[in-house]
Coordinates of C-alpha atoms and ligand atoms in Angstrom, one line a residue:
X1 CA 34.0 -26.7 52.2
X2 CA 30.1 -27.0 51.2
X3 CA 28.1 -24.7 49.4
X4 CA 27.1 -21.6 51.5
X5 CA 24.5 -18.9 50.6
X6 CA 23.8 -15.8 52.6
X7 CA 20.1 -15.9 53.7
X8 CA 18.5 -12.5 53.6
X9 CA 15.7 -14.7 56.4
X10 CA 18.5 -15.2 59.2
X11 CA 21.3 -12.6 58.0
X12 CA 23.6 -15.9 57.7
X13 CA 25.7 -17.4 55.8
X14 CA 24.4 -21.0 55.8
X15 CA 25.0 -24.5 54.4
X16 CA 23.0 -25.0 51.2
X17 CA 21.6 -28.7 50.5
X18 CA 18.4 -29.3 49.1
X19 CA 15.2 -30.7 50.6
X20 CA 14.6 -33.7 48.8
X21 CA 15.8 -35.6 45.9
X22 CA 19.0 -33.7 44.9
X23 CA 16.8 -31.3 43.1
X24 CA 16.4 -27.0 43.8
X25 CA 13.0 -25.5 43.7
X26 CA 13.7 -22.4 42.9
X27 CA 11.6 -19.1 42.8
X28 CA 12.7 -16.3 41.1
X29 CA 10.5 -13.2 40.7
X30 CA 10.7 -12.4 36.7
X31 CA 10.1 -9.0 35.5
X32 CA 7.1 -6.7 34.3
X33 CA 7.2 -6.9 30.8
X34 CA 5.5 -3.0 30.2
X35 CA 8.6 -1.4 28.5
X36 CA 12.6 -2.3 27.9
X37 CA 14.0 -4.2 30.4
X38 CA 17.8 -2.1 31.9
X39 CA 20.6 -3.7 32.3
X40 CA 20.3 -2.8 36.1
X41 CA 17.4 -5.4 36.0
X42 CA 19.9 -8.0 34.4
X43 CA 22.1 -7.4 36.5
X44 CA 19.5 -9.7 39.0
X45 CA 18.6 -11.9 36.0
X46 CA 22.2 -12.2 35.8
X47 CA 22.2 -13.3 39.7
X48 CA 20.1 -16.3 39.1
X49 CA 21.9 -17.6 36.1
X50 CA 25.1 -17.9 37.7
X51 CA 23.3 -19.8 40.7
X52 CA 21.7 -22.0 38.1
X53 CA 25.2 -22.8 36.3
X54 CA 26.8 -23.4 39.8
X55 CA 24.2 -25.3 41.1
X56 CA 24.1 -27.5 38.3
X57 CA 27.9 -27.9 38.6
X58 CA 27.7 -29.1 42.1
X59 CA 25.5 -32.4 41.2
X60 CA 22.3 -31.5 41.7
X61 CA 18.8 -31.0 39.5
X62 CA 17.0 -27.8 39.0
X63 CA 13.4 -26.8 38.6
X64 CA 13.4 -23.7 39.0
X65 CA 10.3 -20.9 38.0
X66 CA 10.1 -17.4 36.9
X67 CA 7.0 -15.7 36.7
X68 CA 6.2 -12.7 34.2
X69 CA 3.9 -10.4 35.3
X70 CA 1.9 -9.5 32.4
X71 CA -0.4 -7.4 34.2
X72 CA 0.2 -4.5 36.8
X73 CA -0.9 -0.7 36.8
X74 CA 2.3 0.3 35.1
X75 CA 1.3 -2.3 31.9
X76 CA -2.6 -0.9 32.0
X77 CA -1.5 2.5 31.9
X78 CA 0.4 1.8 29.1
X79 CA -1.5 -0.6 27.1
X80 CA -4.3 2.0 27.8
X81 CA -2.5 4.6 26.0
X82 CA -1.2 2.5 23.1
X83 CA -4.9 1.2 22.5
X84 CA -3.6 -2.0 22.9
X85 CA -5.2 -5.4 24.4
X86 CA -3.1 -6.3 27.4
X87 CA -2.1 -9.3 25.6
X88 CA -0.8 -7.3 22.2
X89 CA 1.2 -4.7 24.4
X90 CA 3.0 -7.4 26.8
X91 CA 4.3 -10.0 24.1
X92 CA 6.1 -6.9 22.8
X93 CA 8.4 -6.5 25.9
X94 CA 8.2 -10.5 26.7
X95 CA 9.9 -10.9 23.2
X96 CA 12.3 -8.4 24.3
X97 CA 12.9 -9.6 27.6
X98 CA 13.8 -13.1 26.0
X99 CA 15.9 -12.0 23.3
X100 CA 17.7 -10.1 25.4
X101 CA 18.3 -13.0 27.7
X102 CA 19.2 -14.9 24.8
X103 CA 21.9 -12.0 23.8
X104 CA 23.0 -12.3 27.4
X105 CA 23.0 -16.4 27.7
X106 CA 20.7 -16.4 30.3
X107 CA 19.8 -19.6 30.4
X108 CA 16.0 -20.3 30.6
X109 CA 14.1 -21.2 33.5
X110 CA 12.5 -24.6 33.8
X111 CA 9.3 -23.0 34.1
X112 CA 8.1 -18.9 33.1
X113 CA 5.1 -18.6 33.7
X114 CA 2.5 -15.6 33.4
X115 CA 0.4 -14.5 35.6
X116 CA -2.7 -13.6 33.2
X117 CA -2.5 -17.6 33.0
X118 CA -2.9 -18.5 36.4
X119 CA -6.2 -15.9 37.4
X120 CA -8.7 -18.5 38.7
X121 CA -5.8 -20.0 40.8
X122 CA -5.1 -17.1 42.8
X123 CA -9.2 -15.8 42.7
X124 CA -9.0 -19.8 44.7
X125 CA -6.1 -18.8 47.0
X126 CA -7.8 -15.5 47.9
X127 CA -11.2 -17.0 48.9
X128 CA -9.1 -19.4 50.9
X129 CA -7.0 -16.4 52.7
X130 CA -11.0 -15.1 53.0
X131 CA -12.0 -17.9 54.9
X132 CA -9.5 -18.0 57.1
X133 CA -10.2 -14.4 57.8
X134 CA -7.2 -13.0 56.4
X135 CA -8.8 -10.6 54.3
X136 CA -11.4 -7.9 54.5
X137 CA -13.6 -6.0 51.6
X138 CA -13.3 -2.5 51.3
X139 CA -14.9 -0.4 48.0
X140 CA -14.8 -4.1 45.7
X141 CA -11.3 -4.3 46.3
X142 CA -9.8 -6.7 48.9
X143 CA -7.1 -6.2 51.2
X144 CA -4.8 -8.8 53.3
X145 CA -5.1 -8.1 56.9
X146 CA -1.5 -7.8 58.2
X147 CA -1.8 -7.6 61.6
X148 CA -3.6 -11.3 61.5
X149 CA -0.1 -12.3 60.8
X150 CA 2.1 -11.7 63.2
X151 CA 5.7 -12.6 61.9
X152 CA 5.0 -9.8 59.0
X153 CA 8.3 -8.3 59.1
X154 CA 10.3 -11.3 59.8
X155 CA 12.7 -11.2 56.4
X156 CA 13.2 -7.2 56.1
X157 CA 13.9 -7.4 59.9
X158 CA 11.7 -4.7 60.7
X159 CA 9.2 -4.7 63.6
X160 CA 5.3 -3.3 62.4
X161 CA 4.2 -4.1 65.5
X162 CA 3.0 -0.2 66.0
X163 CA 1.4 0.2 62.6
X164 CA -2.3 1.4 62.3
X165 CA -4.2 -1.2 61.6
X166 CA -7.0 -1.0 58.9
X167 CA -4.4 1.7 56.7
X168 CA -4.7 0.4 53.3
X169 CA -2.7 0.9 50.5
X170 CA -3.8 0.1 47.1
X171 CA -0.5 0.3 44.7
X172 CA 1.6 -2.6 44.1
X173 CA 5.2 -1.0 44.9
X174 CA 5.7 1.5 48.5
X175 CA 8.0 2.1 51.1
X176 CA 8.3 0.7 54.6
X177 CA 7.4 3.5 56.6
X178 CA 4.0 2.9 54.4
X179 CA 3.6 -0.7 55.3
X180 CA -0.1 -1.1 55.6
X181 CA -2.8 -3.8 53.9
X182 CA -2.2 -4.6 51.0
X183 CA -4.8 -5.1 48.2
X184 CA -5.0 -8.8 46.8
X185 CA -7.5 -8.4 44.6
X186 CA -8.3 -4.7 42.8
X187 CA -11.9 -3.9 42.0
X188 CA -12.6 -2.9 38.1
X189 CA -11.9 0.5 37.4
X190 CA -13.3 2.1 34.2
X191 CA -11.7 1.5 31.2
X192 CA -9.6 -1.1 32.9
X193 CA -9.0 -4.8 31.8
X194 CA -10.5 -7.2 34.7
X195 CA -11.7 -10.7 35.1
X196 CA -15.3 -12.5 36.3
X197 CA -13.8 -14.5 39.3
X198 CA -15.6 -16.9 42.2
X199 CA -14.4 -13.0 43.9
X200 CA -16.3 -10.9 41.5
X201 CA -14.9 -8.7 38.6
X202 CA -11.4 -7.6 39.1
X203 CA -7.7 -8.0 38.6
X204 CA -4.9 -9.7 41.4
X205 CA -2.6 -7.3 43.0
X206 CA 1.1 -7.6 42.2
X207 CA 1.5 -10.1 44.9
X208 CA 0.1 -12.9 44.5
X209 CA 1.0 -14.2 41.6
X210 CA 4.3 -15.2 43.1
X211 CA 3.0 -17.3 46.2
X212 CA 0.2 -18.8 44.0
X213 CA 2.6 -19.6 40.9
X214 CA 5.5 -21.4 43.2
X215 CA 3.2 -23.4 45.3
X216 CA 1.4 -24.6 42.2
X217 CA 4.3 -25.9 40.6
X218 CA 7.2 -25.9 43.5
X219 CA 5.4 -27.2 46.6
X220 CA 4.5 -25.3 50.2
X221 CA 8.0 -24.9 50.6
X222 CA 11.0 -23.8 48.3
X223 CA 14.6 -24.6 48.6
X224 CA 15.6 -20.5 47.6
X225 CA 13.5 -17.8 46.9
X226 CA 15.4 -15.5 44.8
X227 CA 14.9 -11.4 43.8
X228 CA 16.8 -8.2 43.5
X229 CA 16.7 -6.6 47.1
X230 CA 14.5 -4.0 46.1
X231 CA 11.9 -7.0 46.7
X232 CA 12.4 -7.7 50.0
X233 CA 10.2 -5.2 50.9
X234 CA 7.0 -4.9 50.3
X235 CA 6.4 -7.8 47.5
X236 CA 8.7 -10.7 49.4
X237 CA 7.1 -10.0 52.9
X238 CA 3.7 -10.0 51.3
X239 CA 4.5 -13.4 49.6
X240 CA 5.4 -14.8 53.1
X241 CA 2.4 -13.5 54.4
X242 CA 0.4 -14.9 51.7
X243 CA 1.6 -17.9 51.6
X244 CA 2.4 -19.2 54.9
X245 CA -1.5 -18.4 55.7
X246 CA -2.3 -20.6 52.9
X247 CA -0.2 -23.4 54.1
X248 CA 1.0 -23.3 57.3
X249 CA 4.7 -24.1 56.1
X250 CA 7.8 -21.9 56.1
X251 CA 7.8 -20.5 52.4
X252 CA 11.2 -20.9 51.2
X253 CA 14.3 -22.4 52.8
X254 CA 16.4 -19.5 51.9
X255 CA 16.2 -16.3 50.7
X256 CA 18.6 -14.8 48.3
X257 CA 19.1 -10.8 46.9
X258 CA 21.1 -9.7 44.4
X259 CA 22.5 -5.9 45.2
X260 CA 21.7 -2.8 43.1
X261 CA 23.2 -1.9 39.6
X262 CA 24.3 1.7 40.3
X263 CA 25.1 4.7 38.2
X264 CA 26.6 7.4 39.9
X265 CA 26.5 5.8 43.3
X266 CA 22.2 5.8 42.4
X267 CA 20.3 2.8 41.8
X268 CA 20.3 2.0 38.4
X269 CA 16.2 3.0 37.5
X270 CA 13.4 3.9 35.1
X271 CA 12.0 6.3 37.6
X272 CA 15.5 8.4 38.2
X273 CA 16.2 8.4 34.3
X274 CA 19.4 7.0 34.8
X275 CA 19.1 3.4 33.0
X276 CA 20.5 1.8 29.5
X277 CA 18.7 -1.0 27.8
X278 CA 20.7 -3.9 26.6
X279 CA 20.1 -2.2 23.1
X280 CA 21.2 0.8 23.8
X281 CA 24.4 -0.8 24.7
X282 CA 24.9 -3.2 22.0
X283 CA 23.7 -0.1 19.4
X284 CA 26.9 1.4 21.1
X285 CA 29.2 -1.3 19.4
X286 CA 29.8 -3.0 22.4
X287 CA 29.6 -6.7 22.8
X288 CA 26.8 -8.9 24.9
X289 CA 29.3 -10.9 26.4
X290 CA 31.4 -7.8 27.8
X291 CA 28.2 -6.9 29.4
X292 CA 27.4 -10.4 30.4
X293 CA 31.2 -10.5 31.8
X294 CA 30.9 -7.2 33.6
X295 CA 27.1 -7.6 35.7
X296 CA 28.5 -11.6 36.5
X297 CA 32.1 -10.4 37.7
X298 CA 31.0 -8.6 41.0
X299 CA 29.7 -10.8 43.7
X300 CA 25.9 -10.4 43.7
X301 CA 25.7 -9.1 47.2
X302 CA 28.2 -6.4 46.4
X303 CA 27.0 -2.8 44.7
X304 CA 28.3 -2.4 41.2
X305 CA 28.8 0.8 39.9
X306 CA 28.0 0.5 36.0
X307 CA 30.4 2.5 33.8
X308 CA 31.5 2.1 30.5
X309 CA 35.1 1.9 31.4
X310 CA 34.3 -0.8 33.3
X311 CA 32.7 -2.2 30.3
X312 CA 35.6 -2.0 28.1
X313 CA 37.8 -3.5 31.3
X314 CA 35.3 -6.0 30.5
X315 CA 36.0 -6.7 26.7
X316 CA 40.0 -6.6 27.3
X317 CA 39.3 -9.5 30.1
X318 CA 37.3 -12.2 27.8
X319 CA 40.2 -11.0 24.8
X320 CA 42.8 -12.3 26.8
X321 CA 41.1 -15.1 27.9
X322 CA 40.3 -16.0 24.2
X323 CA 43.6 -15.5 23.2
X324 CA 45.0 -17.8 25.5
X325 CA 42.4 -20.5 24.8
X326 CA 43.6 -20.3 21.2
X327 CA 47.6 -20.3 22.9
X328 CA 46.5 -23.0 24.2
X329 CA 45.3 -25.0 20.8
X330 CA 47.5 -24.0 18.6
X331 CA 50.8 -23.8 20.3
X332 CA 53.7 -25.4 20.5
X333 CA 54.9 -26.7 23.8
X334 CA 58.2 -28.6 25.1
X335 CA 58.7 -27.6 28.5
X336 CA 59.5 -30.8 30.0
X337 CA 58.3 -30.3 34.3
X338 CA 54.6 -31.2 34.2
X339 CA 54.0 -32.3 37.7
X340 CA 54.8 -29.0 39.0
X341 CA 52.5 -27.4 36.9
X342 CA 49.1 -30.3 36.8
X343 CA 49.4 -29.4 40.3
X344 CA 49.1 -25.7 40.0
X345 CA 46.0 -26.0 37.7
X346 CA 44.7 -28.2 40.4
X347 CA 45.1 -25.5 43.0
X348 CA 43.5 -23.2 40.2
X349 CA 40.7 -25.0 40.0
X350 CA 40.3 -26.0 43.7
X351 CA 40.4 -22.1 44.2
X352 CA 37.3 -21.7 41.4
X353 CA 35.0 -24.0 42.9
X354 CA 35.8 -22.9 46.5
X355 CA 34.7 -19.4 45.5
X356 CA 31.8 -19.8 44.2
X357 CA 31.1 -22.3 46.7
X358 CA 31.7 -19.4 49.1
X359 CA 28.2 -17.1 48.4
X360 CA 29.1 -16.9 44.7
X361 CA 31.8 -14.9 45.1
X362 CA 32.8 -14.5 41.2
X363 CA 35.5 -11.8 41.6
X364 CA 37.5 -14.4 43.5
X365 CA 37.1 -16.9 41.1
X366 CA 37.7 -14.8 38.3
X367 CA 41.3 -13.6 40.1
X368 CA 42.0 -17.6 40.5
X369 CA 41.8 -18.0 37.0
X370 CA 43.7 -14.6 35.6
X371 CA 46.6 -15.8 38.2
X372 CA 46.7 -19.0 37.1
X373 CA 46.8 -17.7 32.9
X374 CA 49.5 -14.8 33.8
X375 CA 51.7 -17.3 35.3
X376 CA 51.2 -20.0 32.5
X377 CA 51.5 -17.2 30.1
X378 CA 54.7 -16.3 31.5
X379 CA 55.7 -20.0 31.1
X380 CA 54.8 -20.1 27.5
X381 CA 57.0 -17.3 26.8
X382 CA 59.8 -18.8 28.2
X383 CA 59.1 -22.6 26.8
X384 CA 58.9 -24.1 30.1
X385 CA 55.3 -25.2 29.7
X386 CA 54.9 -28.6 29.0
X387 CA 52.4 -30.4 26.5
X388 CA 51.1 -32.6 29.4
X389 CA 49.8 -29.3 31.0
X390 CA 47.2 -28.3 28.2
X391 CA 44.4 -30.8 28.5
X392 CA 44.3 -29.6 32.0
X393 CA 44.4 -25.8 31.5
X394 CA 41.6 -26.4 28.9
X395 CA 39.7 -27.6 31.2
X396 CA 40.0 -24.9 34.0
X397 CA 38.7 -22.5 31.0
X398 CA 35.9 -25.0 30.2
X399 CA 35.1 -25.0 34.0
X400 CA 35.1 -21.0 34.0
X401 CA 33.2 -20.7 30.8
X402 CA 30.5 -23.2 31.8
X403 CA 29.3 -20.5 34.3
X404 CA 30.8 -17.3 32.8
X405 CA 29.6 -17.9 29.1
X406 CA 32.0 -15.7 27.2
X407 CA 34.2 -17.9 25.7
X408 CA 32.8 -18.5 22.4
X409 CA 32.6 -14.7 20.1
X410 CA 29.2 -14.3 19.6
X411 CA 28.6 -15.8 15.9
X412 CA 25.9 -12.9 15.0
X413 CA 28.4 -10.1 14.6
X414 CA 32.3 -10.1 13.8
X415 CA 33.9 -10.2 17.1
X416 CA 37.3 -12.0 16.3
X417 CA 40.4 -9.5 16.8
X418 CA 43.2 -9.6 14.2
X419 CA 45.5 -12.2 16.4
X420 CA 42.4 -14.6 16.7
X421 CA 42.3 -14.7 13.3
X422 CA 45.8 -15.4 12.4
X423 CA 45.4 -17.7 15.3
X424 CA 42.7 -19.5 12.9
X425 CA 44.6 -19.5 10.2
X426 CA 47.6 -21.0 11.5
X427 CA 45.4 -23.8 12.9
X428 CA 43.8 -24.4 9.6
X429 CA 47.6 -24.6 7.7
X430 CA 48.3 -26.9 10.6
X431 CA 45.4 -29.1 9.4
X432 CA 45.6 -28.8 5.7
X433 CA 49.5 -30.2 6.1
X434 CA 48.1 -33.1 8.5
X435 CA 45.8 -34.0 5.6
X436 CA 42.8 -32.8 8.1
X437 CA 40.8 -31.0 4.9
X438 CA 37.3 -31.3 6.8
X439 CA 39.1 -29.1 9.9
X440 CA 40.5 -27.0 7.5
X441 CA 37.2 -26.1 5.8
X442 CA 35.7 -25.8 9.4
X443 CA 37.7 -23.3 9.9
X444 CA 37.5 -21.4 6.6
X445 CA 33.4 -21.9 7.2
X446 CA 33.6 -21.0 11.0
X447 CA 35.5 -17.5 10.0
X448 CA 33.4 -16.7 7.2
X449 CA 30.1 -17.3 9.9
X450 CA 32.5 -14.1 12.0
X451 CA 32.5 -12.2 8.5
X452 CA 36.4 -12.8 8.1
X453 CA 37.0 -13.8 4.3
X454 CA 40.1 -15.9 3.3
X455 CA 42.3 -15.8 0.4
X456 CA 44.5 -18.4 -0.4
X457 CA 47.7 -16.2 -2.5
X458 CA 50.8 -18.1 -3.8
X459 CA 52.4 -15.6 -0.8
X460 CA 50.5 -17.8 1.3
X461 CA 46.9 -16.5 3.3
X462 CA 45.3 -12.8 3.1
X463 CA 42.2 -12.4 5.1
X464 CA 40.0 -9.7 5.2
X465 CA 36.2 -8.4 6.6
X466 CA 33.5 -9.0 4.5
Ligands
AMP501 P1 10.8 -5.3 37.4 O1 10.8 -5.7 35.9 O2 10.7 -3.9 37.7 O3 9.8 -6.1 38.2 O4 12.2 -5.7 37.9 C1 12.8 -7.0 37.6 C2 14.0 -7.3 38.6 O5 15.0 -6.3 38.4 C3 13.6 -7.2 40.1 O6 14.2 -8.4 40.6 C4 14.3 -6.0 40.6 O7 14.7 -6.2 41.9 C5 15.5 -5.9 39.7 N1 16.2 -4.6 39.6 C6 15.6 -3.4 39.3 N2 16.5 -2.4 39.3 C7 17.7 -3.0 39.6 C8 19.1 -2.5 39.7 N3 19.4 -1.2 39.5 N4 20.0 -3.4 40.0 C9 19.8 -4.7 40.2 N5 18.5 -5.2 40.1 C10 17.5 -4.4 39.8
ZN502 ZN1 7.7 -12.2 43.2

């Protein structure tokens, strides 16, 4: 079966190929760098890394943007407060955001890209949008005109048709029963950073950035447009109707929106109070990759209630896994029926691929791999696995970690458990009796990298933490 993504556009689930040359233009909208990001934002940041990995597995290229928007009225009030320039207050939280990513293996975009950087371009998209008689003035500040475009409403499936026309609204974030115009362009207020444009002094509205940034570097139309679906409405619609006045094209191909991180059956928010921070999680003594695990394991179009049960469920999953891995390299095998079981890690595989190739549905390709080590597991206990079968199964793991990422213990903190460790040493015996005295020391170095000291004793090894 081919790759199939739900598209929020036409509420299907559709084939997904690329337009042109085997490569994905992909738009994802980056966050607001004005405080800590939650880990109910990285649960969508989360989203678009695993499409990245998958995509990249199925054969094609990527070039895909994310934007940082390093100006809005949350980061001005702030900055405002701090006596800060815009520019010192957001490369605190961009710092954060990316070390954070980095904690979480997020892998980086092709392209992020700020939207203090691209001003002039989207001062030139709005005097284009003005000449086309998209846009009025009203007080300095300048509005998009949505009833000049009739197919507003077209991906939250919502009919505007009886909206007042003229109502204006001037913040960047609102509900739908307040759709109205909204401002492209804000007129300086005192105090307030803003910039000499061909429009006059002023700063862009939230919106724009994103239809300016992806055509600039994407083309009129993307492949997938990504967000969490709190975007779909207001800031996705507006970027249609942005951007398809500019050009005349269908914006993106598909449209993609990662459900809500929830606490409490509530949206994981700043606003309700109810949020952690990555830090505040790994300050805990909890483990990046458990929270990495536990925001990729649920499909990204299902809820996910965050607990920290589930985060420990999370930990005990990539232990096992790691434990078998090192089953795997350092055991001893003699079962003697391989076909039997190439074939079943074959099927395991198949079953992988064909989940995520179904919508990204990670739980189901997480449940093909756990049935596949329980079983092999069993076999291992009872000697009936055979040599021929390990090559193979480390592949299936190498398949699953090159989109999971939680393989390898994090090399900043001492995350082995006691049987990893013995598992080490036993591998490092191995290759001191096979004359391997480079492994050996790469294992003594690697361990001592985890904090794990080693003693060699006439009574054989002791370890212990440093
Ligand atoms: P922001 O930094 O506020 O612009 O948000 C960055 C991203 O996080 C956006 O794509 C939001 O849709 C997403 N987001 C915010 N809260 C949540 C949540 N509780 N669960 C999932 N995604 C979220
Ligand atoms: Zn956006």
């Amino acid at each position: 079966m081919a790759l199939r993504f739900s598209n929020t556009l036409t509420h299907q689930v559709e084939e997904f190929v690329p337009a042109r040359d085997n490569t994905v233009r992909m738009y994802t909208c980056g966050p607001t760098v004005y405080s800590y990001a939650h880990i109910g934002n990285f649960r969508s940041f989360m989203f678009y890394d695993i499409l990245r990995r998958w995509l990249r597995l199925r054969g094609l290229k990527l070039d895909h943007v994310m934007n940082i928007t390093d100006v809005d009225d949350k980061i001005i009030r702030n900055a405002v407060a701090e006596r800060k320039s815009l520019a010192e207050y957001t490369a605190i939280y961009e710092k954060a955001f990316l070390d954070d990513c980095e904690a979480l293996r997020l892998e980086r975009p092709e392209r992020l890209v700020r939207a203090t950087e691209h001003i002039p371009e989207m001062a030139k998209a709005i005097q284009q949008l003005a000449d086309r008689e998209y846009t009025y003035r009203s007080d300095g500040s300048i509005y998009y005109r949505i009833a000049k475009f009739p197919e507003y409403g077209k991906l939250s499936h919502s009919d505007f048709s009886g909206m007042r026309s003229g109502a204006r609204v001037d913040v960047d974030e609102y509900e739908k029963a307040d759709a109205r115009d909204f401002v492209l362009w804000k007129a300086p207020k005192d105090g307030e950073p803003f910039w000499d444009t061909e429009l006059g002094p002023g700063r862009p509205g939230w919106h724009i950035e994103c239809s300016v940034m992806a055509i600039q570097y994407l083309g009129e139309t993307l492949d997938i447009h990504a967000g969490g679906i709190d975007l779909v409405f207001p800031h996705h619609e507006n970027e249609i109707a942005q951007s398809e006045a500019l050009t005349g094209k269908p914006f993106a191909r598909f449209w993609m929106h990662a459900e809500f991180l929830l606490v409490e059956g509530q949206k994981m928010s700043k606003s309700l109070g109810n949020f952690f921070t990555l830090r505040d999680i790994l300050a805990q003594g909890h483990q990046p990759e458990a929270v990495r695990y536990l925001l990729a394991s649920a499909p990204y179009r299902k809820a996910l209630n965050f607990t920290f049960d589930g985060l420990k469920s999370a930990a005990t999953a990539i232990e096992r896994l790691r434990n078998y891995k090192l089953r795997l390299e350092s055991g001893k095998f003699s079962g003697r029926d391989a076909d039997a079981l190439l074939a079943r890690t074959a099927q395991a595989r198949k079953e992988f691929d064909e989940s995520l190739d179904d919508d990204l549905n990670t739980a189901q390709a997480l449940a093909s791999v756990f049935e596949y080590v329980r079983e092999t597991n069993t076999l291992m206990d009872s000697g009936e696995f055979p040599v021929a079968a390990v090559e193979p199964a480390l592949g299936l793991l190498g398949r699953f970690d090159s989109v999971f990422d939680v393989l390898q213990p994090n090399t900043k903190q001492g995350t082995l458990s006691s049987p990893e460790i013995e598992a080490r040493i036993t591998q490092r015996a191995q290759a001191k009796k096979a004359k391997d005295f480079a492994g050996a020391d790469r294992i003594r170095q690697e361990l001592l990298e985890q904090g794990i000291v080693l003693e060699d004793t006439k009574d054989g090894v002791r370890w212990k933490r440093k």
